[in-house]
Tab-separated table of C-alpha atoms in Angstrom:
chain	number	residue	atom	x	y	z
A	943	UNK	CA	56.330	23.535	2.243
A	944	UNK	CA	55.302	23.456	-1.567
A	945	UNK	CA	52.536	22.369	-2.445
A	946	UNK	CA	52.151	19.196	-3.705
A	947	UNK	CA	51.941	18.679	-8.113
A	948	UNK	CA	48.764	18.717	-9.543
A	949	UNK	CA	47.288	15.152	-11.421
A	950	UNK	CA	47.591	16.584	-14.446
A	951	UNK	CA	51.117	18.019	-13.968
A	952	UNK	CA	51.558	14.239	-12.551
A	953	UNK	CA	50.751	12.876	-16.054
A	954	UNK	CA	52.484	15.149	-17.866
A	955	UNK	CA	55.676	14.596	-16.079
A	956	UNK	CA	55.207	10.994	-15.770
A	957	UNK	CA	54.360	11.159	-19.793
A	958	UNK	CA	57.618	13.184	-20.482
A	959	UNK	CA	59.615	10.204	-18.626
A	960	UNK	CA	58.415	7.795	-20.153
A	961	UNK	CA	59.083	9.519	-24.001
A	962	UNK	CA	62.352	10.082	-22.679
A	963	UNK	CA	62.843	6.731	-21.356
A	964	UNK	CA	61.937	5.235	-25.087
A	965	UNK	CA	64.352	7.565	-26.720
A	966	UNK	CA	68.045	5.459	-26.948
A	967	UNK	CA	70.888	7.362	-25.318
A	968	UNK	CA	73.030	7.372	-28.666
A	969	UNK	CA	69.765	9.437	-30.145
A	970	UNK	CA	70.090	12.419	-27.759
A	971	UNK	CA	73.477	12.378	-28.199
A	972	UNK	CA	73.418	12.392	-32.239
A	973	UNK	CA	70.816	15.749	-31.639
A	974	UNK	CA	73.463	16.867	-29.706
A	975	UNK	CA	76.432	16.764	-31.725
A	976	UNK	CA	74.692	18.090	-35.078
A	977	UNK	CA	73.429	21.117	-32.903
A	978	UNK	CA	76.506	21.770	-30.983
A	979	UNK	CA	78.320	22.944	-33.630
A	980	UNK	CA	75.022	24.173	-36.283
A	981	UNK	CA	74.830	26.974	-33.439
A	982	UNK	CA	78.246	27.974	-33.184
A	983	UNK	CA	78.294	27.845	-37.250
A	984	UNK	CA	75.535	30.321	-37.103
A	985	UNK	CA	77.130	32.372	-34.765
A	986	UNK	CA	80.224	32.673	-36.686
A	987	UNK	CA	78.173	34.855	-39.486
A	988	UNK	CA	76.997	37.451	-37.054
A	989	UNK	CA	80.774	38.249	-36.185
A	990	UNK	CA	80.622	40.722	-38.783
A	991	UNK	CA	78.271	42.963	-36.600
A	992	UNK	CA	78.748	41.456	-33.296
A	993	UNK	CA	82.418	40.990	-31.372
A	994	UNK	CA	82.250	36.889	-30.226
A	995	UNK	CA	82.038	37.781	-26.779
A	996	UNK	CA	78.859	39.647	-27.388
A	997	UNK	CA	77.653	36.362	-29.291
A	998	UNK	CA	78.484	34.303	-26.476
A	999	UNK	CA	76.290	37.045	-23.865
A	1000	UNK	CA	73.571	36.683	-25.827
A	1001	UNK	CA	74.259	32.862	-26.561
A	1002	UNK	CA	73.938	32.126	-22.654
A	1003	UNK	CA	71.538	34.648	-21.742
A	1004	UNK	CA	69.143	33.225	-24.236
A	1005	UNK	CA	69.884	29.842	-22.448
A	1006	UNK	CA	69.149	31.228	-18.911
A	1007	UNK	CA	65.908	32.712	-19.969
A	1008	UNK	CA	64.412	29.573	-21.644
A	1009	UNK	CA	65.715	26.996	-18.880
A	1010	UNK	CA	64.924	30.123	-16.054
A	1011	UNK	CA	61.191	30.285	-17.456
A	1012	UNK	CA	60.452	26.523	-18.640
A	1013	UNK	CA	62.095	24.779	-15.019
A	1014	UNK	CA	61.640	27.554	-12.501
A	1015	UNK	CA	65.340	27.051	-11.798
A	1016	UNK	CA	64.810	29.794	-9.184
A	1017	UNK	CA	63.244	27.079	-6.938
A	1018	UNK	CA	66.390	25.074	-6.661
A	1019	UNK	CA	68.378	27.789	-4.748
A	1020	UNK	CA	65.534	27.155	-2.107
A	1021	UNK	CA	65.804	23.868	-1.575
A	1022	UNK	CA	68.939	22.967	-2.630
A	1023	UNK	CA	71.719	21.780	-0.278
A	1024	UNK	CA	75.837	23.392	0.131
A	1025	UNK	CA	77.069	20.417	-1.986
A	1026	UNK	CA	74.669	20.551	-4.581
A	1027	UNK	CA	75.183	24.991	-4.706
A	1028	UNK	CA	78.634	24.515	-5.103
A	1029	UNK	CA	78.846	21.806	-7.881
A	1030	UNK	CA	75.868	23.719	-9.755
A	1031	UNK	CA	78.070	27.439	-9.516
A	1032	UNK	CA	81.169	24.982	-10.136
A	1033	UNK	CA	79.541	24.271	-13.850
A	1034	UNK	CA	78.090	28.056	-14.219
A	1035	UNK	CA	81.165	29.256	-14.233
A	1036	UNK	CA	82.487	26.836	-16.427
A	1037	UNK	CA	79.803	27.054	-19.237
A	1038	UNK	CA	80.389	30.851	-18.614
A	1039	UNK	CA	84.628	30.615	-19.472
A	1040	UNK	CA	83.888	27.644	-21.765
A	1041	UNK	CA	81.559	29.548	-24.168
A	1042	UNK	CA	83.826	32.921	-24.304
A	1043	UNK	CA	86.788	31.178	-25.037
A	1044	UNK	CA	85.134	28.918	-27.923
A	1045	UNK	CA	83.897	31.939	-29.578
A	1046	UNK	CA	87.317	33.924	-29.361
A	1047	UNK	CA	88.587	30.315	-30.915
A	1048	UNK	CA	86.215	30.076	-33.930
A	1049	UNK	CA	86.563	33.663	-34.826
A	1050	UNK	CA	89.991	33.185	-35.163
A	1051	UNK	CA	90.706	29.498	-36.798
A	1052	UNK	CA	88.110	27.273	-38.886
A	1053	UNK	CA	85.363	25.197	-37.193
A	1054	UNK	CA	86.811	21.974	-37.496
A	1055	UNK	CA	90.137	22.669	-36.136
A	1056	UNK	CA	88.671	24.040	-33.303
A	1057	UNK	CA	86.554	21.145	-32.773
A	1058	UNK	CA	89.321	18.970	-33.407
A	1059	UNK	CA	90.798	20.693	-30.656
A	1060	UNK	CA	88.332	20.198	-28.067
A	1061	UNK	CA	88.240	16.293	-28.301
A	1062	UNK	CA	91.524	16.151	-26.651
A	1063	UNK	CA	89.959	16.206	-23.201
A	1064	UNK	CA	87.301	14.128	-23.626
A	1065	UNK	CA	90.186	11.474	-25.189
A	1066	UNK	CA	91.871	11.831	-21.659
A	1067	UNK	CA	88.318	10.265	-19.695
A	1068	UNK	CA	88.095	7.306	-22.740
A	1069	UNK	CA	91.706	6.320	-21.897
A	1070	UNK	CA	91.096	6.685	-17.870
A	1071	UNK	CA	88.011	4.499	-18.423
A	1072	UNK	CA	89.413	1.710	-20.709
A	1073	UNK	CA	88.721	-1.821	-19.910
A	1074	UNK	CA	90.013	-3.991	-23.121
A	1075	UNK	CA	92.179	-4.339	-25.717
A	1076	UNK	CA	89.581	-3.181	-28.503
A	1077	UNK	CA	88.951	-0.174	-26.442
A	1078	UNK	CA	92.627	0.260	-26.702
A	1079	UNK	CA	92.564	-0.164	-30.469
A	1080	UNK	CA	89.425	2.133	-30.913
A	1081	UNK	CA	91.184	4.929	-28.991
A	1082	UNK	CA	94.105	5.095	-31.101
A	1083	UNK	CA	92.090	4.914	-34.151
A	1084	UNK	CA	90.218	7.915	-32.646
A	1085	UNK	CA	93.286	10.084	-31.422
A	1086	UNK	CA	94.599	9.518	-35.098
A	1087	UNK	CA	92.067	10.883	-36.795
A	1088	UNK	CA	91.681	14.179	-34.390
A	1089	UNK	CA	95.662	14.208	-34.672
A	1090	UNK	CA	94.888	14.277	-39.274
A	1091	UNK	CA	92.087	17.080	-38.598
A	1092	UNK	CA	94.229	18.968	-35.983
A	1093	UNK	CA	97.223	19.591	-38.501
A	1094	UNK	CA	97.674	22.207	-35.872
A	1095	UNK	CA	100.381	25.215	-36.643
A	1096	UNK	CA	100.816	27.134	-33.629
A	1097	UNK	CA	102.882	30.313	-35.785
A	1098	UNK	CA	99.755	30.841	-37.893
A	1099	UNK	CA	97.057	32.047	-35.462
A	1100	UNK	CA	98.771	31.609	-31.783
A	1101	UNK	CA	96.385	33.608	-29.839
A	1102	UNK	CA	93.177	31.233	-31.571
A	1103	UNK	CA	94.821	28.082	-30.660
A	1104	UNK	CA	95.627	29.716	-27.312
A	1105	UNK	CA	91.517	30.219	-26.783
A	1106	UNK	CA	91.035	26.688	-28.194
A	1107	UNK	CA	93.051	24.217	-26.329
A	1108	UNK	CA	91.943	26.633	-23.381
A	1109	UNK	CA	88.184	25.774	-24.838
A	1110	UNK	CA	89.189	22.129	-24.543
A	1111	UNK	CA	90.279	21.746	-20.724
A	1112	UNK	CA	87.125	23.990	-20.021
A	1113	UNK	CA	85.073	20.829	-22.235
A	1114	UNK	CA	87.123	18.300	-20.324
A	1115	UNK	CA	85.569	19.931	-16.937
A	1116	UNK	CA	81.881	20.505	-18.513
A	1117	UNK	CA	81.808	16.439	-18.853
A	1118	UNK	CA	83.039	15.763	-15.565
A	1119	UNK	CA	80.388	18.614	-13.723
A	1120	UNK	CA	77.963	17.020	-15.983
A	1121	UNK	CA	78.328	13.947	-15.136
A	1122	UNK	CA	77.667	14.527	-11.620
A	1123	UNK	CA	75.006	16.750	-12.347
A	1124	UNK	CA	72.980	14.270	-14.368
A	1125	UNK	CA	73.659	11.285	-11.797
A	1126	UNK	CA	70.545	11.661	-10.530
A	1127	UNK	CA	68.665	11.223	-13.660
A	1128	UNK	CA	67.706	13.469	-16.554
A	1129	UNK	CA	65.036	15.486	-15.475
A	1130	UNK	CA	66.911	16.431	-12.431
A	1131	UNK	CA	70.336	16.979	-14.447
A	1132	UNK	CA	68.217	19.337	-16.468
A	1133	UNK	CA	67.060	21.361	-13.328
A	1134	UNK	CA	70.267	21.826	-12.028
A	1135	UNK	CA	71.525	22.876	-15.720
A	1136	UNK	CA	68.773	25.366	-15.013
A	1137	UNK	CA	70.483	27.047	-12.064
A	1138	UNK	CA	73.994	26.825	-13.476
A	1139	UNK	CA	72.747	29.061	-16.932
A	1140	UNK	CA	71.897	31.359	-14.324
A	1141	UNK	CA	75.099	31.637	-12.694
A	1142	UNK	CA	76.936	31.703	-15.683
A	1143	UNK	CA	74.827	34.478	-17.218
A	1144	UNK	CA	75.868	36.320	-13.920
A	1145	UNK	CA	79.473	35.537	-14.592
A	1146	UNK	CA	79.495	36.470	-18.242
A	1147	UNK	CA	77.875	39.624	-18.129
A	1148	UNK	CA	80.503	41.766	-17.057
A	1149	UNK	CA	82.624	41.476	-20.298
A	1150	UNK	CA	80.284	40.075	-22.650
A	1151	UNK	CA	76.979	43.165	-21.640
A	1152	UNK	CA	78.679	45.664	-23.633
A	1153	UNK	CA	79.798	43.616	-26.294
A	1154	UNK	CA	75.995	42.648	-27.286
A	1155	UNK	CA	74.661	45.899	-26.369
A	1156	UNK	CA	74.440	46.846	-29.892
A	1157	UNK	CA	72.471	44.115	-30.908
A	1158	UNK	CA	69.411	45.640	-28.668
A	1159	UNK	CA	69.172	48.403	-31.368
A	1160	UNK	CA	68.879	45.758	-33.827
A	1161	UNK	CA	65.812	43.633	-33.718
A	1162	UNK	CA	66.814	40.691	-36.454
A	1163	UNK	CA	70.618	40.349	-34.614
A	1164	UNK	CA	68.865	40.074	-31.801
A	1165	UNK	CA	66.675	37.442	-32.529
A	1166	UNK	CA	69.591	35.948	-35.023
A	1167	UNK	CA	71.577	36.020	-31.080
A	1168	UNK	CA	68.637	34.564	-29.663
A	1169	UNK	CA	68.744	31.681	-32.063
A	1170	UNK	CA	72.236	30.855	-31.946
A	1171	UNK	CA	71.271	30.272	-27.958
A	1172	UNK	CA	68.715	28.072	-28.683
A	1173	UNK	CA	70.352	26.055	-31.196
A	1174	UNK	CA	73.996	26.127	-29.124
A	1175	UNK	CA	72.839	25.497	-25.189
A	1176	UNK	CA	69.162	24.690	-25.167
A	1177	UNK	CA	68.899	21.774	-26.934
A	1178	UNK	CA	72.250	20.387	-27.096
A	1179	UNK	CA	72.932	20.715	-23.293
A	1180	UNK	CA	69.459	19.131	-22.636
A	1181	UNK	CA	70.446	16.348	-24.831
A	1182	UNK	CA	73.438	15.579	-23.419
A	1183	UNK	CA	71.771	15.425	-19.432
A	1184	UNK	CA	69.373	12.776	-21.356
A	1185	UNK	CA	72.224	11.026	-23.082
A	1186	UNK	CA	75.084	11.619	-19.576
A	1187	UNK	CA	72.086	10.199	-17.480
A	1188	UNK	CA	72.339	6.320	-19.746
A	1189	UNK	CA	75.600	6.492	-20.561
A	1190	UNK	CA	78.912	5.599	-18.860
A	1191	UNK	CA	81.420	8.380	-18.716
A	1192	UNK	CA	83.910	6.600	-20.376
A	1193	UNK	CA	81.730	5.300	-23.485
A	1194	UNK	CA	80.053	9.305	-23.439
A	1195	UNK	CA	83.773	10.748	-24.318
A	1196	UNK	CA	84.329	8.547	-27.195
A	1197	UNK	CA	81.598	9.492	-28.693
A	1198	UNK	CA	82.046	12.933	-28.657
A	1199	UNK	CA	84.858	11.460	-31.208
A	1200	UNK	CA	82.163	12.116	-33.513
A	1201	UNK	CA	81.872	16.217	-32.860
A	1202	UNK	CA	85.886	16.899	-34.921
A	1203	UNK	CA	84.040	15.227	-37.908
A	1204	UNK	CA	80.599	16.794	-37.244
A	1205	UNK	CA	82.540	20.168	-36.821
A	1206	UNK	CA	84.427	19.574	-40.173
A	1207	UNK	CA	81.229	18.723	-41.932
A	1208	UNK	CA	78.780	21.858	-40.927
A	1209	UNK	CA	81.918	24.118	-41.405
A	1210	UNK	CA	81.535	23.092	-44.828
A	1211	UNK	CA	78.012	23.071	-45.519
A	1212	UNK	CA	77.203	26.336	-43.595
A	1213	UNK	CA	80.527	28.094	-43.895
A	1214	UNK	CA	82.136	26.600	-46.835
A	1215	UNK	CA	85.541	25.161	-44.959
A	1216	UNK	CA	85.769	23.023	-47.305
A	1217	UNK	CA	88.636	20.095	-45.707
A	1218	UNK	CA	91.598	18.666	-47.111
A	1219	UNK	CA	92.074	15.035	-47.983
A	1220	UNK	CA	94.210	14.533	-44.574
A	1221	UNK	CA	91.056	15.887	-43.068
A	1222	UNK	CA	88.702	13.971	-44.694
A	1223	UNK	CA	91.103	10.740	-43.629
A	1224	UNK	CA	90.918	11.844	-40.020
A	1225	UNK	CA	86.978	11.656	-40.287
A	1226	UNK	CA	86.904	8.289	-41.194
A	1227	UNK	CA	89.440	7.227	-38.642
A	1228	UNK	CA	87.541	8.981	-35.358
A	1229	UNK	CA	84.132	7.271	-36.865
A	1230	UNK	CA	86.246	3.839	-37.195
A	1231	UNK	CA	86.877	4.260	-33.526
A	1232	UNK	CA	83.685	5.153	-32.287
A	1233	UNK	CA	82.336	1.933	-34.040
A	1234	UNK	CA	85.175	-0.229	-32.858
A	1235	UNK	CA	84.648	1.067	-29.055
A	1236	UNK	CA	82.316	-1.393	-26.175
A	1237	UNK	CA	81.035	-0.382	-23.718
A	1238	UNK	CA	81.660	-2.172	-20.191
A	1239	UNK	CA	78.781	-4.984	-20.365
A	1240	UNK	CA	78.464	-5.553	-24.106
A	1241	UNK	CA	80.049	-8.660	-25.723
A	1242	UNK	CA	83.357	-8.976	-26.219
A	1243	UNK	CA	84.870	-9.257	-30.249
């Protein structure tokens, strides 16, 4: 039996709920989508010294060490039950494929096509979840601007757009384990992000281990590594268990509309991809459609 939480770790916790609490969902989701591509931006630079699936090892294992130390995640293999072990090593081993398969994408094709990309699954829970005519309107809006920013010509790089719509069914599964994961609120969707890091540092290290190894010999990769973890899966994934926690599934995957524009936009500040005017079109279109979109409950136009 554990024992049971200290006052003061009472008020802390019960201080942390109610900060979170205060915070609108559409906030830790905006954190989310500027970070979840600012890290992968990052990591793009350190390709030159570093093969991408030794940036994605160090990428998660920086993720399993900060969620391992900060929520004890060892302590949910103790008391968890089957059903909750299977659907936590369900989305290890998704964040495990998901995260090689991005970085073999973005090494080979620009930022924002890769992005562009990975909406498509997230498109396919909006239309499941559509309840009106102006959800209708503000989905079509949304698949034609990720359809201007796709532009996608499979001859030029076949094997990057192989890794990238791969990258996007893997996305498509993330949301749905996440989902379930954060059902039973944020803090607890956090915990048993926790445990999945773990497994999916286990199931990464085989063919990413070697990959980094050389970055052990250098001190500033390493920590460069150790940023790109922080910035890609620390705060972004906690953000989205705060935001997945509020929001309806439905109205959660047309937002992430927003991350082909957001990816388009830090590939240009950070990696100067600078977009074509079809591009720039598409951007306005997918933010048109997030802005048309209700969710089930708000008024009607």
């Amino acid at each position: 039996m554990e024992p049971l939480p200290s006052p003061p770790r009472i008020a802390v916790a019960g201080l942390a709920s109610l900060v979170t609490d205060r915070v609108p969902p559409l906030g830790y989701f905006m954190v989310s989508a500027v970070f979840h591509y600012l890290g992968p931006s990052f990591a793009v630079l350190l390709f030159a010294k570093l093969d991408p699936l030794g940036v994605a090892w160090l990428r998660i294992a920086t993720a399993a060490l900060v969620f391992g130390l900060s929520r004890r995640a060892w302590l949910f293999w103790r008391r968890a039950d089957a059903r909750q072990i299977r659907l936590v090593v369900a989305l290890g081993l998704v964040l495990a494929a998901m995260n090689a398969v991005f970085y073999l994408a973005i090494a080979r094709l620009p930022l924002g096509t890769v992005g562009a990309i990975e909406f498509i699954g997230p498109i396919l829970l909006a239309a499941i979840g559509l309840r009106s005519r102006r959800n209708l309107l503000a989905l079509a809006l949304a698949l034609s601007g990720v359809a201007l920013l796709t532009h996608v010509r499979l001859a030029g790089e076949p094997w990057g757009y192989l890794f990238a719509f791969a990258n996007a069914v893997l996305f498509l599964l993330y949301i749905l384990l996440g989902h379930r994961i954060a059902a039973a609120g944020g803090a607890a969707g956090i915990e048993r992000l926790a445990a999945a890091m773990m497994v999916a540092l286990l199931a990464i290290t085989p063919v990413g281990l070697g990959a980094a190894w050389p970055a052990f010999g250098d001190p500033l990769l390493l920590l460069a590594g150790a940023g790109v973890g922080i910035a890609s899966s620390v705060v972004p994934y906690i953000c989205d268990q705060l935001a997945m926690a509020r929001l309806a599934r439905a109205h959660f995957s047309l937002l992430l509309s927003l991350l082909p524009a957001m990816a388009v936009l830090i590939g240009v500040v950070v990696l100067r991809q600078l977009p074509s005017a079809a591009e720039m079109q598409g951007i306005a279109l997918v933010i048109a459609g997030v802005a048309l979109h209700r969710e089930a409950g708000q008024a009607r136009a």
